[in-house]
Structures are given as C-alpha cells and as structure tokens.
Amino acid sequence: MSPRHHRSRRAAKPAAQEDRDDRYGGSQRTESWQGEEWYVRLVAGASSPGKRYRCPGCDQEIPGGAPHVVAWPEYGGVDDRRHWHKACWNAKDRRTPGVQRSRNAPKH
C-alpha cells in the first residue's frame, strides 16, 4: 500500500507565465495583434448579467450574461476596452477590415 499524498501532483505554474486568474474568475494574457501588444481577458459573463455590448468583429450584440472576451491595447485606457465574441476574437485576422451592417441593423 502506498502512502497518501497531501500535495497536488500537478506541477505548479511558473511565476512568469502569461496567463493569470483575475478576481472575476477569468484569465488574462497578452497577445500581439496589428503590431502592438493587447491584453485579453476571458469573461464568464455572470459578472455582468444586465449589460449588453456590441462586438467589433461581427457588429452583433453580445447579450448580458454571455461569456465573451475583453481586449484592449497595452498602452490603452478604460475607454479602449472592447468586448468581443470569443469566436470573433479568434477570427480577427481572417475578417475584412470594414464589416458592414445590414440595412435593418440598429445604429448604436
């Protein structure tokens, strides 16, 4: 019979790793895009149940409480944060630069 282990067998995360958990349960990392560094945070959505955002990738609304991504430039401020659908953020390099709204889309 082997003795019980009271410690986790998983390796501890290195201190210099880019991903880190924030107080809202999401993880934050940096990514390079359009020649600059961007902070990217995964948001569970439960922390903002009543808020709605418009995704700059597809120009569609992100409903309140839906999981999504918040991204902002390294040297940007609070006003530079943008809320994206996770799939839109992952496909940002494959999209055309000028996403056009349909005629019936609201102009928020």
mmCIF file with all atom_site columns, C-alpha atoms in Angstrom:
data_model
loop_
_atom_site.group_PDB
_atom_site.id
_atom_site.type_symbol
_atom_site.label_atom_id
_atom_site.label_alt_id
_atom_site.label_comp_id
_atom_site.label_asym_id
_atom_site.label_entity_id
_atom_site.label_seq_id
_atom_site.pdbx_PDB_ins_code
_atom_site.Cartn_x
_atom_site.Cartn_y
_atom_site.Cartn_z
_atom_site.occupancy
_atom_site.B_iso_or_equiv
_atom_site.pdbx_formal_charge
_atom_site.auth_seq_id
_atom_site.auth_comp_id
_atom_site.auth_asym_id
_atom_site.auth_atom_id
_atom_site.pdbx_PDB_model_num
ATOM 1   C CA . MET A 1 1   ? 0.000   0.000  0.000   1.00 0.00 ? 1   MET A CA 1
ATOM 2   C CA . SER A 1 2   ? 1.358   3.403  -0.903  1.00 0.00 ? 2   SER A CA 1
ATOM 3   C CA . PRO A 1 3   ? 1.247   6.384  1.462   1.00 0.00 ? 3   PRO A CA 1
ATOM 4   C CA . ARG A 1 4   ? -1.280  9.142  0.879   1.00 0.00 ? 4   ARG A CA 1
ATOM 5   C CA . HIS A 1 5   ? -0.151  12.308 -0.802  1.00 0.00 ? 5   HIS A CA 1
ATOM 6   C CA . HIS A 1 6   ? -1.339  15.551 0.729   1.00 0.00 ? 6   HIS A CA 1
ATOM 7   C CA . ARG A 1 7   ? 0.063   17.746 -2.018  1.00 0.00 ? 7   ARG A CA 1
ATOM 8   C CA . SER A 1 8   ? -1.198  18.151 -5.517  1.00 0.00 ? 8   SER A CA 1
ATOM 9   C CA . ARG A 1 9   ? 0.787   16.115 -8.008  1.00 0.00 ? 9   ARG A CA 1
ATOM 10  C CA . ARG A 1 10  ? 0.332   18.730 -10.707 1.00 0.00 ? 10  ARG A CA 1
ATOM 11  C CA . ALA A 1 11  ? 3.287   20.955 -11.408 1.00 0.00 ? 11  ALA A CA 1
ATOM 12  C CA . ALA A 1 12  ? 2.944   24.463 -10.072 1.00 0.00 ? 12  ALA A CA 1
ATOM 13  C CA . LYS A 1 13  ? 2.518   27.230 -12.635 1.00 0.00 ? 13  LYS A CA 1
ATOM 14  C CA . PRO A 1 14  ? 5.705   29.203 -13.229 1.00 0.00 ? 14  PRO A CA 1
ATOM 15  C CA . ALA A 1 15  ? 5.606   32.739 -11.842 1.00 0.00 ? 15  ALA A CA 1
ATOM 16  C CA . ALA A 1 16  ? 6.458   34.304 -15.212 1.00 0.00 ? 16  ALA A CA 1
ATOM 17  C CA . GLN A 1 17  ? 3.611   32.612 -17.095 1.00 0.00 ? 17  GLN A CA 1
ATOM 18  C CA . GLU A 1 18  ? 1.466   34.993 -19.123 1.00 0.00 ? 18  GLU A CA 1
ATOM 19  C CA . ASP A 1 19  ? -1.919  33.572 -18.066 1.00 0.00 ? 19  ASP A CA 1
ATOM 20  C CA . ARG A 1 20  ? -3.131  34.570 -14.652 1.00 0.00 ? 20  ARG A CA 1
ATOM 21  C CA . ASP A 1 21  ? -6.507  34.395 -12.979 1.00 0.00 ? 21  ASP A CA 1
ATOM 22  C CA . ASP A 1 22  ? -8.198  37.614 -12.028 1.00 0.00 ? 22  ASP A CA 1
ATOM 23  C CA . ARG A 1 23  ? -10.737 38.268 -9.297  1.00 0.00 ? 23  ARG A CA 1
ATOM 24  C CA . TYR A 1 24  ? -13.671 37.652 -11.670 1.00 0.00 ? 24  TYR A CA 1
ATOM 25  C CA . GLY A 1 25  ? -12.625 34.087 -12.434 1.00 0.00 ? 25  GLY A CA 1
ATOM 26  C CA . GLY A 1 26  ? -11.358 34.782 -15.955 1.00 0.00 ? 26  GLY A CA 1
ATOM 27  C CA . SER A 1 27  ? -7.810  34.541 -17.140 1.00 0.00 ? 27  SER A CA 1
ATOM 28  C CA . GLN A 1 28  ? -5.766  37.373 -18.629 1.00 0.00 ? 28  GLN A CA 1
ATOM 29  C CA . ARG A 1 29  ? -2.981  37.110 -21.163 1.00 0.00 ? 29  ARG A CA 1
ATOM 30  C CA . THR A 1 30  ? -1.190  39.272 -23.697 1.00 0.00 ? 30  THR A CA 1
ATOM 31  C CA . GLU A 1 31  ? -1.338  38.777 -27.454 1.00 0.00 ? 31  GLU A CA 1
ATOM 32  C CA . SER A 1 32  ? 0.338   40.547 -30.322 1.00 0.00 ? 32  SER A CA 1
ATOM 33  C CA . TRP A 1 33  ? -2.082  41.966 -32.928 1.00 0.00 ? 33  TRP A CA 1
ATOM 34  C CA . GLN A 1 34  ? -1.664  44.715 -35.538 1.00 0.00 ? 34  GLN A CA 1
ATOM 35  C CA . GLY A 1 35  ? 1.883   45.407 -34.397 1.00 0.00 ? 35  GLY A CA 1
ATOM 36  C CA . GLU A 1 36  ? 1.116   46.054 -30.744 1.00 0.00 ? 36  GLU A CA 1
ATOM 37  C CA . GLU A 1 37  ? 0.540   44.086 -27.566 1.00 0.00 ? 37  GLU A CA 1
ATOM 38  C CA . TRP A 1 38  ? -3.041  43.566 -26.379 1.00 0.00 ? 38  TRP A CA 1
ATOM 39  C CA . TYR A 1 39  ? -4.351  42.434 -23.022 1.00 0.00 ? 39  TYR A CA 1
ATOM 40  C CA . VAL A 1 40  ? -7.030  39.786 -23.462 1.00 0.00 ? 40  VAL A CA 1
ATOM 41  C CA . ARG A 1 41  ? -9.333  38.702 -20.643 1.00 0.00 ? 41  ARG A CA 1
ATOM 42  C CA . LEU A 1 42  ? -11.891 35.910 -20.762 1.00 0.00 ? 42  LEU A CA 1
ATOM 43  C CA . VAL A 1 43  ? -15.121 36.962 -19.040 1.00 0.00 ? 43  VAL A CA 1
ATOM 44  C CA . ALA A 1 44  ? -17.571 34.350 -17.760 1.00 0.00 ? 44  ALA A CA 1
ATOM 45  C CA . GLY A 1 45  ? -20.473 36.737 -18.300 1.00 0.00 ? 45  GLY A CA 1
ATOM 46  C CA . ALA A 1 46  ? -22.070 36.095 -14.932 1.00 0.00 ? 46  ALA A CA 1
ATOM 47  C CA . SER A 1 47  ? -20.385 39.211 -13.526 1.00 0.00 ? 47  SER A CA 1
ATOM 48  C CA . SER A 1 48  ? -22.359 41.475 -15.890 1.00 0.00 ? 48  SER A CA 1
ATOM 49  C CA . PRO A 1 49  ? -25.844 39.957 -16.273 1.00 0.00 ? 49  PRO A CA 1
ATOM 50  C CA . GLY A 1 50  ? -27.660 43.147 -17.308 1.00 0.00 ? 50  GLY A CA 1
ATOM 51  C CA . LYS A 1 51  ? -25.061 44.699 -19.603 1.00 0.00 ? 51  LYS A CA 1
ATOM 52  C CA . ARG A 1 52  ? -25.011 44.340 -23.373 1.00 0.00 ? 52  ARG A CA 1
ATOM 53  C CA . TYR A 1 53  ? -22.087 45.030 -25.648 1.00 0.00 ? 53  TYR A CA 1
ATOM 54  C CA . ARG A 1 54  ? -21.581 45.268 -29.412 1.00 0.00 ? 54  ARG A CA 1
ATOM 55  C CA . CYS A 1 55  ? -18.837 43.031 -30.810 1.00 0.00 ? 55  CYS A CA 1
ATOM 56  C CA . PRO A 1 56  ? -16.478 44.966 -33.136 1.00 0.00 ? 56  PRO A CA 1
ATOM 57  C CA . GLY A 1 57  ? -15.715 41.762 -35.042 1.00 0.00 ? 57  GLY A CA 1
ATOM 58  C CA . CYS A 1 58  ? -19.214 40.943 -36.282 1.00 0.00 ? 58  CYS A CA 1
ATOM 59  C CA . ASP A 1 59  ? -21.080 44.105 -35.229 1.00 0.00 ? 59  ASP A CA 1
ATOM 60  C CA . GLN A 1 60  ? -23.671 41.987 -33.407 1.00 0.00 ? 60  GLN A CA 1
ATOM 61  C CA . GLU A 1 61  ? -24.838 42.367 -29.836 1.00 0.00 ? 61  GLU A CA 1
ATOM 62  C CA . ILE A 1 62  ? -23.359 40.278 -27.026 1.00 0.00 ? 62  ILE A CA 1
ATOM 63  C CA . PRO A 1 63  ? -26.302 39.536 -24.711 1.00 0.00 ? 63  PRO A CA 1
ATOM 64  C CA . GLY A 1 64  ? -25.990 40.198 -20.997 1.00 0.00 ? 64  GLY A CA 1
ATOM 65  C CA . GLY A 1 65  ? -24.561 37.274 -19.061 1.00 0.00 ? 65  GLY A CA 1
ATOM 66  C CA . ALA A 1 66  ? -22.949 35.640 -22.116 1.00 0.00 ? 66  ALA A CA 1
ATOM 67  C CA . PRO A 1 67  ? -19.288 34.571 -21.882 1.00 0.00 ? 67  PRO A CA 1
ATOM 68  C CA . HIS A 1 68  ? -17.030 36.714 -24.070 1.00 0.00 ? 68  HIS A CA 1
ATOM 69  C CA . VAL A 1 69  ? -13.567 38.297 -24.422 1.00 0.00 ? 69  VAL A CA 1
ATOM 70  C CA . VAL A 1 70  ? -12.472 41.790 -23.394 1.00 0.00 ? 70  VAL A CA 1
ATOM 71  C CA . ALA A 1 71  ? -9.400  43.124 -25.220 1.00 0.00 ? 71  ALA A CA 1
ATOM 72  C CA . TRP A 1 72  ? -7.515  46.424 -25.035 1.00 0.00 ? 72  TRP A CA 1
ATOM 73  C CA . PRO A 1 73  ? -4.145  47.735 -26.213 1.00 0.00 ? 73  PRO A CA 1
ATOM 74  C CA . GLU A 1 74  ? -1.244  47.567 -23.775 1.00 0.00 ? 74  GLU A CA 1
ATOM 75  C CA . TYR A 1 75  ? -0.985  51.357 -23.565 1.00 0.00 ? 75  TYR A CA 1
ATOM 76  C CA . GLY A 1 76  ? -4.726  51.971 -23.791 1.00 0.00 ? 76  GLY A CA 1
ATOM 77  C CA . GLY A 1 77  ? -7.083  53.035 -21.070 1.00 0.00 ? 77  GLY A CA 1
ATOM 78  C CA . VAL A 1 78  ? -10.508 52.009 -19.883 1.00 0.00 ? 78  VAL A CA 1
ATOM 79  C CA . ASP A 1 79  ? -12.132 53.676 -22.897 1.00 0.00 ? 79  ASP A CA 1
ATOM 80  C CA . ASP A 1 80  ? -10.106 51.461 -25.263 1.00 0.00 ? 80  ASP A CA 1
ATOM 81  C CA . ARG A 1 81  ? -11.548 48.172 -23.961 1.00 0.00 ? 81  ARG A CA 1
ATOM 82  C CA . ARG A 1 82  ? -13.663 46.257 -26.464 1.00 0.00 ? 82  ARG A CA 1
ATOM 83  C CA . HIS A 1 83  ? -15.943 43.297 -25.809 1.00 0.00 ? 83  HIS A CA 1
ATOM 84  C CA . TRP A 1 84  ? -15.739 40.549 -28.441 1.00 0.00 ? 84  TRP A CA 1
ATOM 85  C CA . HIS A 1 85  ? -17.395 37.192 -29.013 1.00 0.00 ? 85  HIS A CA 1
ATOM 86  C CA . LYS A 1 86  ? -14.705 34.597 -28.356 1.00 0.00 ? 86  LYS A CA 1
ATOM 87  C CA . ALA A 1 87  ? -15.024 33.229 -31.919 1.00 0.00 ? 87  ALA A CA 1
ATOM 88  C CA . CYS A 1 88  ? -14.785 36.747 -33.401 1.00 0.00 ? 88  CYS A CA 1
ATOM 89  C CA . TRP A 1 89  ? -11.602 37.490 -31.432 1.00 0.00 ? 89  TRP A CA 1
ATOM 90  C CA . ASN A 1 90  ? -10.065 34.215 -32.604 1.00 0.00 ? 90  ASN A CA 1
ATOM 91  C CA . ALA A 1 91  ? -11.020 35.019 -36.234 1.00 0.00 ? 91  ALA A CA 1
ATOM 92  C CA . LYS A 1 92  ? -9.972  38.690 -36.168 1.00 0.00 ? 92  LYS A CA 1
ATOM 93  C CA . ASP A 1 93  ? -7.120  38.163 -38.647 1.00 0.00 ? 93  ASP A CA 1
ATOM 94  C CA . ARG A 1 94  ? -9.387  36.424 -41.170 1.00 0.00 ? 94  ARG A CA 1
ATOM 95  C CA . ARG A 1 95  ? -12.078 39.114 -41.247 1.00 0.00 ? 95  ARG A CA 1
ATOM 96  C CA . THR A 1 96  ? -12.278 42.000 -43.669 1.00 0.00 ? 96  THR A CA 1
ATOM 97  C CA . PRO A 1 97  ? -11.481 45.383 -42.091 1.00 0.00 ? 97  PRO A CA 1
ATOM 98  C CA . GLY A 1 98  ? -14.813 47.031 -42.893 1.00 0.00 ? 98  GLY A CA 1
ATOM 99  C CA . VAL A 1 99  ? -17.653 44.904 -41.553 1.00 0.00 ? 99  VAL A CA 1
ATOM 100 C CA . GLN A 1 100 ? -20.840 46.500 -42.855 1.00 0.00 ? 100 GLN A CA 1
ATOM 101 C CA . ARG A 1 101 ? -24.185 46.418 -41.076 1.00 0.00 ? 101 ARG A CA 1
ATOM 102 C CA . SER A 1 102 ? -27.300 45.337 -42.876 1.00 0.00 ? 102 SER A CA 1
ATOM 103 C CA . ARG A 1 103 ? -29.923 47.970 -43.707 1.00 0.00 ? 103 ARG A CA 1
ATOM 104 C CA . ASN A 1 104 ? -32.178 46.936 -40.834 1.00 0.00 ? 104 ASN A CA 1
ATOM 105 C CA . ALA A 1 105 ? -29.466 46.788 -38.145 1.00 0.00 ? 105 ALA A CA 1
ATOM 106 C CA . PRO A 1 106 ? -29.770 49.291 -35.290 1.00 0.00 ? 106 PRO A CA 1
ATOM 107 C CA . LYS A 1 107 ? -27.187 52.070 -35.367 1.00 0.00 ? 107 LYS A CA 1
ATOM 108 C CA . HIS A 1 108 ? -25.944 52.026 -31.745 1.00 0.00 ? 108 HIS A CA 1
#
